[in-house]
CSV table of C-alpha atoms in Angstrom, one decimal:
chain,number,residue,atom,x,y,z
A,1,MET,CA,0.0,0.0,0.0
A,2,ALA,CA,1.6,3.3,-1.1
A,3,LEU,CA,0.2,6.4,0.6
A,4,ARG,CA,-0.5,9.4,-1.7
A,5,PRO,CA,-2.1,12.8,-1.1
A,6,PRO,CA,-5.7,13.6,-2.0
A,7,SER,CA,-6.1,13.7,-5.8
A,8,ASP,CA,-8.2,12.3,-8.6
A,9,GLY,CA,-11.4,12.8,-6.7
A,10,LEU,CA,-10.2,11.2,-3.5
A,11,SER,CA,-10.7,13.3,-0.3
A,12,ALA,CA,-8.7,13.2,2.9
A,13,VAL,CA,-11.6,11.3,4.5
A,14,GLN,CA,-11.6,8.7,1.8
A,15,ILE,CA,-7.8,8.2,2.1
A,16,ARG,CA,-8.3,7.9,5.9
A,17,GLU,CA,-11.0,5.3,5.6
A,18,ALA,CA,-8.9,3.2,3.1
A,19,ALA,CA,-5.8,3.4,5.3
A,20,ASN,CA,-7.7,2.6,8.5
A,21,ALA,CA,-9.4,-0.4,6.9
A,22,PHE,CA,-6.1,-1.8,5.7
A,23,LEU,CA,-4.3,-1.3,9.0
A,24,ALA,CA,-7.2,-2.7,11.2
A,25,LYS,CA,-6.8,-6.2,9.7
A,26,GLY,CA,-4.0,-7.2,12.1
A,27,VAL,CA,-4.4,-10.3,14.1
A,28,ARG,CA,-5.5,-9.4,17.7
A,29,PRO,CA,-4.1,-11.7,20.4
A,30,ASP,CA,-6.8,-12.6,22.9
A,31,ALA,CA,-4.7,-13.4,25.9
A,32,ILE,CA,-5.4,-10.0,27.3
A,33,ARG,CA,-8.2,-7.9,28.8
A,34,VAL,CA,-9.3,-4.9,26.8
A,35,ARG,CA,-11.5,-2.0,28.1
A,36,ASP,CA,-12.7,1.0,26.2
A,37,ILE,CA,-12.4,4.2,28.2
A,38,GLU,CA,-13.4,7.9,27.9
A,39,ILE,CA,-10.6,10.4,28.6
A,40,THR,CA,-11.9,13.7,29.9
A,41,GLY,CA,-10.2,17.0,29.5
A,42,ALA,CA,-10.8,20.0,27.4
A,43,GLU,CA,-12.2,17.5,24.8
A,44,ARG,CA,-13.7,14.1,25.4
A,45,ILE,CA,-11.3,11.6,23.9
A,46,ALA,CA,-11.8,7.9,23.2
A,47,GLY,CA,-9.2,5.5,24.6
A,48,ARG,CA,-8.6,1.8,25.2
A,49,LEU,CA,-6.8,0.0,28.0
A,50,PHE,CA,-4.9,-3.2,27.3
A,51,LEU,CA,-4.2,-5.3,30.4
A,52,PRO,CA,-1.9,-8.3,30.1
A,53,PRO,CA,-2.2,-11.2,32.6
A,54,ASN,CA,-1.5,-10.2,36.2
A,55,ALA,CA,-1.3,-6.6,35.1
A,56,SER,CA,-1.3,-3.7,37.6
A,57,LEU,CA,-1.9,-0.1,36.9
A,58,ASP,CA,1.7,0.8,37.8
A,59,PRO,CA,3.4,1.4,35.4
A,60,VAL,CA,1.3,2.4,32.4
A,61,ILE,CA,2.5,3.0,28.8
A,62,VAL,CA,0.4,5.6,27.0
A,63,PHE,CA,0.5,4.8,23.3
A,64,PHE,CA,-0.1,7.3,20.4
A,65,HIS,CA,-0.9,5.7,17.1
A,66,GLY,CA,0.8,6.7,13.8
A,67,GLY,CA,-0.9,7.7,10.6
A,68,ALA,CA,0.9,10.9,9.5
A,69,PHE,CA,-1.4,13.0,11.8
A,70,VAL,CA,-4.2,12.4,9.3
A,71,PHE,CA,-5.4,8.8,9.8
A,72,GLY,CA,-5.2,6.0,12.4
A,73,ASP,CA,-7.4,5.3,15.4
A,74,LEU,CA,-8.0,2.8,18.2
A,75,GLU,CA,-8.8,0.0,15.7
A,76,THR,CA,-5.7,0.4,13.4
A,77,HIS,CA,-3.4,-0.1,16.3
A,78,ASP,CA,-5.4,-2.4,18.5
A,79,ALA,CA,-3.3,-5.5,17.5
A,80,LEU,CA,0.0,-3.6,18.0
A,81,CYS,CA,-1.1,-2.4,21.5
A,82,ARG,CA,-2.2,-5.9,22.5
A,83,ARG,CA,1.2,-7.2,21.4
A,84,LEU,CA,3.0,-4.4,23.2
A,85,ALA,CA,1.1,-5.0,26.5
A,86,ILE,CA,1.8,-8.8,26.3
A,87,ALA,CA,5.4,-8.5,25.4
A,88,SER,CA,6.2,-5.8,28.0
A,89,GLY,CA,3.9,-7.1,30.8
A,90,VAL,CA,2.8,-3.5,31.2
A,91,THR,CA,-0.7,-2.0,30.9
A,92,VAL,CA,-1.1,0.1,27.7
A,93,ALA,CA,-3.5,3.0,27.2
A,94,SER,CA,-4.2,3.9,23.6
A,95,VAL,CA,-5.4,7.4,22.7
A,96,ASP,CA,-7.7,8.3,19.8
A,97,TYR,CA,-6.5,11.9,19.4
A,98,ARG,CA,-8.0,14.4,17.0
A,99,LEU,CA,-6.7,14.3,13.4
A,100,ALA,CA,-5.7,16.8,10.7
A,101,PRO,CA,-6.7,18.4,8.4
A,102,GLU,CA,-10.0,18.9,10.3
A,103,HIS,CA,-8.0,19.5,13.5
A,104,PRO,CA,-4.5,20.9,12.8
A,105,TYR,CA,-1.8,21.5,15.3
A,106,PRO,CA,-1.9,21.8,18.3
A,107,ALA,CA,-5.1,19.8,18.7
A,108,ALA,CA,-3.4,16.3,18.6
A,109,LEU,CA,-0.8,17.5,21.1
A,110,GLU,CA,-3.5,18.9,23.4
A,111,ASP,CA,-5.2,15.6,23.4
A,112,THR,CA,-2.1,13.5,24.1
A,113,ALA,CA,-1.1,15.8,26.9
A,114,ALA,CA,-4.7,15.6,28.3
A,115,ALA,CA,-4.5,11.8,28.1
A,116,VAL,CA,-1.3,11.6,30.1
A,117,ALA,CA,-2.9,13.9,32.7
A,118,TRP,CA,-6.0,11.7,32.8
A,119,VAL,CA,-4.0,8.5,33.2
A,120,ARG,CA,-2.1,10.1,36.1
A,121,SER,CA,-5.2,11.4,37.9
A,122,THR,CA,-7.4,8.4,37.3
A,123,LEU,CA,-5.2,5.3,37.2
A,124,LYS,CA,-2.6,6.9,39.5
A,125,PRO,CA,0.5,5.1,38.4
A,126,LYS,CA,3.8,6.2,39.9
A,127,ARG,CA,5.5,5.6,36.6
A,128,VAL,CA,4.3,6.5,33.1
A,129,GLY,CA,6.0,5.8,29.8
A,130,LEU,CA,5.0,7.2,26.4
A,131,ALA,CA,5.3,5.3,23.1
A,132,GLY,CA,4.2,5.7,19.5
A,133,ASP,CA,4.9,4.9,15.9
A,134,SER,CA,5.7,7.4,13.1
A,135,ALA,CA,3.6,10.5,13.8
A,136,GLY,CA,2.6,9.0,17.1
A,137,ALA,CA,6.3,8.9,18.0
A,138,GLN,CA,6.5,12.6,17.2
A,139,LEU,CA,3.6,13.2,19.6
A,140,ALA,CA,5.2,11.0,22.2
A,141,VAL,CA,8.4,13.2,22.2
A,142,ALA,CA,6.4,16.5,22.1
A,143,THR,CA,4.2,15.3,25.0
A,144,ALA,CA,7.2,14.2,27.0
A,145,LEU,CA,8.8,17.6,26.5
A,146,ALA,CA,5.6,19.4,27.5
A,147,CYS,CA,5.2,17.2,30.6
A,148,ALA,CA,8.8,17.9,31.7
A,149,ALA,CA,8.3,21.7,31.1
A,150,LYS,CA,5.4,21.5,33.6
A,151,GLY,CA,7.4,19.7,36.2
A,152,SER,CA,5.8,16.3,35.7
A,153,PRO,CA,8.2,14.3,33.6
A,154,VAL,CA,7.4,10.8,32.3
A,155,GLN,CA,9.8,8.0,33.0
A,156,ALA,CA,10.3,6.3,29.6
A,157,LEU,CA,9.9,6.9,25.9
A,158,GLY,CA,9.6,4.3,23.1
A,159,LEU,CA,9.7,5.4,19.5
A,160,LEU,CA,9.1,3.3,16.4
A,161,TYR,CA,10.4,5.0,13.2
A,162,PRO,CA,9.6,8.5,14.4
A,163,CYS,CA,8.3,11.2,12.0
A,164,LEU,CA,10.1,14.3,13.3
A,165,ASP,CA,11.2,16.7,10.5
A,166,PRO,CA,8.5,18.8,8.7
A,167,SER,CA,11.2,20.1,6.3
A,168,ARG,CA,11.9,16.5,5.2
A,169,THR,CA,15.6,16.9,5.0
A,170,GLY,CA,18.0,14.0,4.9
A,171,ALA,CA,19.1,11.6,2.1
A,172,SER,CA,16.6,8.9,3.0
A,173,GLN,CA,13.7,11.3,2.2
A,174,GLU,CA,15.0,11.5,-1.3
A,175,ARG,CA,16.1,7.9,-1.8
A,176,PHE,CA,12.9,6.3,-0.5
A,177,SER,CA,10.3,8.9,-1.6
A,178,GLU,CA,8.8,6.4,-4.1
A,179,GLY,CA,8.3,2.7,-4.1
A,180,HIS,CA,7.6,2.3,-0.4
A,181,MET,CA,4.6,2.7,2.0
A,182,LEU,CA,5.3,6.4,2.6
A,183,THR,CA,5.8,8.7,-0.5
A,184,GLY,CA,7.3,12.1,-0.4
A,185,ALA,CA,4.2,13.7,-1.8
A,186,PHE,CA,2.1,12.2,0.9
A,187,LEU,CA,4.4,13.3,3.6
A,188,ASP,CA,4.4,16.9,2.3
A,189,TRP,CA,0.6,16.9,2.3
A,190,ALA,CA,0.4,15.4,5.8
A,191,TRP,CA,2.8,17.9,7.3
A,192,SER,CA,0.9,20.7,5.7
A,193,ALA,CA,-2.4,19.4,7.0
A,194,TYR,CA,-1.0,19.1,10.5
A,195,ARG,CA,0.6,22.6,10.3
A,196,GLY,CA,-2.7,24.2,9.3
A,197,GLU,CA,-2.8,27.9,8.6
A,198,GLY,CA,-0.4,29.2,11.3
A,199,ASP,CA,3.3,29.8,11.1
A,200,ARG,CA,4.9,26.9,13.2
A,201,SER,CA,8.5,27.5,12.1
A,202,GLY,CA,9.6,28.6,15.6
A,203,ASP,CA,7.6,26.1,17.6
A,204,PRO,CA,9.9,23.2,18.8
A,205,LEU,CA,6.9,21.0,19.7
A,206,PHE,CA,5.8,21.1,16.1
A,207,ASP,CA,9.3,20.9,14.6
A,208,LEU,CA,11.2,18.7,16.9
A,209,THR,CA,14.4,19.3,15.0
A,210,ARG,CA,14.5,22.6,16.9
A,211,ALA,CA,13.7,21.1,20.3
A,212,GLU,CA,16.1,21.1,23.2
A,213,LEU,CA,16.0,17.4,24.3
A,214,SER,CA,17.9,17.3,27.6
A,215,SER,CA,14.6,16.9,29.7
A,216,LEU,CA,13.7,13.6,28.0
A,217,PRO,CA,13.6,10.4,30.0
A,218,PRO,CA,15.4,7.2,29.0
A,219,THR,CA,14.4,6.7,25.4
A,220,ALA,CA,14.4,3.7,23.0
A,221,VAL,CA,14.4,4.5,19.3
A,222,LEU,CA,13.8,1.9,16.5
A,223,THR,CA,14.5,2.9,12.9
A,224,ALA,CA,14.1,1.0,9.6
A,225,GLY,CA,16.6,1.1,6.7
A,226,HIS,CA,14.2,1.4,3.8
A,227,ASP,CA,12.2,4.3,5.2
A,228,PRO,CA,12.1,7.9,4.2
A,229,LEU,CA,12.1,8.7,7.9
A,230,ARG,CA,15.3,6.8,8.6
A,231,ASP,CA,17.7,9.7,8.7
A,232,GLU,CA,15.6,11.9,11.0
A,233,GLY,CA,15.3,9.0,13.4
A,234,LEU,CA,19.1,8.4,13.4
A,235,SER,CA,19.7,12.2,13.8
A,236,PHE,CA,17.3,12.3,16.7
A,237,VAL,CA,19.3,9.5,18.4
A,238,GLU,CA,22.6,11.5,18.0
A,239,ARG,CA,21.0,14.8,19.2
A,240,ALA,CA,19.4,13.2,22.2
A,241,ARG,CA,22.6,11.5,23.3
A,242,ALA,CA,24.5,14.7,22.8
A,243,ALA,CA,22.0,16.4,25.1
A,244,GLY,CA,22.7,13.8,27.8
A,245,VAL,CA,19.6,11.6,27.3
A,246,GLU,CA,20.0,7.9,28.0
A,247,VAL,CA,19.2,6.4,24.6
A,248,SER,CA,18.9,2.8,23.4
A,249,ALA,CA,18.8,2.5,19.6
A,250,GLU,CA,18.1,-0.4,17.3
A,251,HIS,CA,18.3,-0.2,13.5
A,252,PHE,CA,16.5,-2.8,11.3
A,253,GLY,CA,18.3,-2.1,8.0
A,254,ASP,CA,16.3,-4.5,5.9
A,255,MET,CA,12.8,-3.2,6.8
A,256,ILE,CA,10.4,-0.6,5.6
A,257,HIS,CA,8.4,2.0,7.4
A,258,GLY,CA,5.6,0.6,9.5
A,259,PHE,CA,6.8,-2.9,9.5
A,260,VAL,CA,6.1,-3.6,13.2
A,261,GLY,CA,2.4,-3.1,12.8
A,262,LEU,CA,1.6,-4.3,9.3
A,263,PRO,CA,-1.3,-6.7,9.1
A,264,GLY,CA,-0.2,-10.3,8.9
A,265,GLY,CA,2.9,-9.8,11.1
A,266,SER,CA,6.4,-10.9,10.5
A,267,ARG,CA,9.3,-12.4,12.4
A,268,ARG,CA,11.3,-9.2,12.1
A,269,GLY,CA,8.3,-7.2,13.4
A,270,ASP,CA,8.0,-9.5,16.4
A,271,GLU,CA,11.8,-9.1,17.1
A,272,ALA,CA,11.5,-5.3,16.8
A,273,LEU,CA,8.5,-5.2,19.2
A,274,ALA,CA,10.2,-7.5,21.7
A,275,TRP,CA,13.2,-5.1,21.7
A,276,LEU,CA,11.1,-2.0,22.3
A,277,SER,CA,9.0,-3.8,24.9
A,278,ASP,CA,12.1,-4.9,26.8
A,279,ALA,CA,13.6,-1.4,26.7
A,280,LEU,CA,10.3,0.2,28.0
A,281,ARG,CA,10.0,-2.5,30.7
A,282,ARG,CA,13.6,-1.9,32.0
A,283,SER,CA,13.0,1.8,32.2
A,284,LEU,CA,9.6,1.6,33.9
A,285,THR,CA,9.9,-1.3,36.4
A,286,VAL,CA,11.6,-1.4,39.7
A,287,ASP,CA,14.1,-4.2,38.8
A,288,GLY,CA,13.5,-4.5,35.1
A,289,SER,CA,11.6,-7.8,35.4
A,290,GLY,CA,8.0,-6.8,35.7
A,291,PRO,CA,5.3,-4.4,37.1
A,292,SER,CA,5.2,-3.3,40.7
A,293,ASP,CA,3.3,-5.0,43.4
A,294,ARG,CA,0.2,-2.8,43.1
A,295,PRO,CA,-3.0,-4.8,43.1
A,296,GLU,CA,-4.0,-6.5,39.9
A,297,VAL,CA,-6.8,-4.9,38.0
A,298,GLY,CA,-10.2,-6.7,38.4
């Protein structure tokens, strides 16, 4: 599936519906409890809790789905969140934030920040991690920075092939702009849709290439070799390490963008998710082996 911008009579809504239908086909492991929730804040946001066997509510991973800021929802990433919860042994909360172009920046970031605040006030975990894929990874970083700026930092960050550079610089953007899932034309349109009408050039939470990263928690970053976003992910690793952030990085040089969550699954996707799950678990748990001794959720 190659993603392209609206054209030839296809609207943004039609592209969203097609992409969502494709991504929602993933096999959903059933060895887990799932609960739909309503996250209250300035907006009412749908969410979903994924509770693995013997799960507690401390820690919690808050997950932000990918979709270039313009598609994706609870269903497209249900299978991935189930797998993440099972592999990590940690409760996962997925967030159905508002999408562009109907809701440009900062609507999605407002929703992700509100979701973290809700998790903390309602579930009351002592430790919170943020994770996401692609555009969801961008929102995870921006939300972590916003939380730290307010004096309530999160404890871990997990990023799958992050989408971070609205200028689309880097050799990989040129090399892989055609013939793969993401196309250059689609990325240009998606960033424009997320930007909206305002001038975001000086906003480091929109353009994370301008962000000061030293306040980030221990961060795990996974990149793919055949991905237009490869170079911005690798650059982020270098910048975060230079800022003093504890960074774990893993590069899957033979894989394309989105490979961890593609319907049908793959051995390499399972390996990648196991790596990310282990990194998050080690950052979030007392001894790196499992959740705390808070009571199991009924």
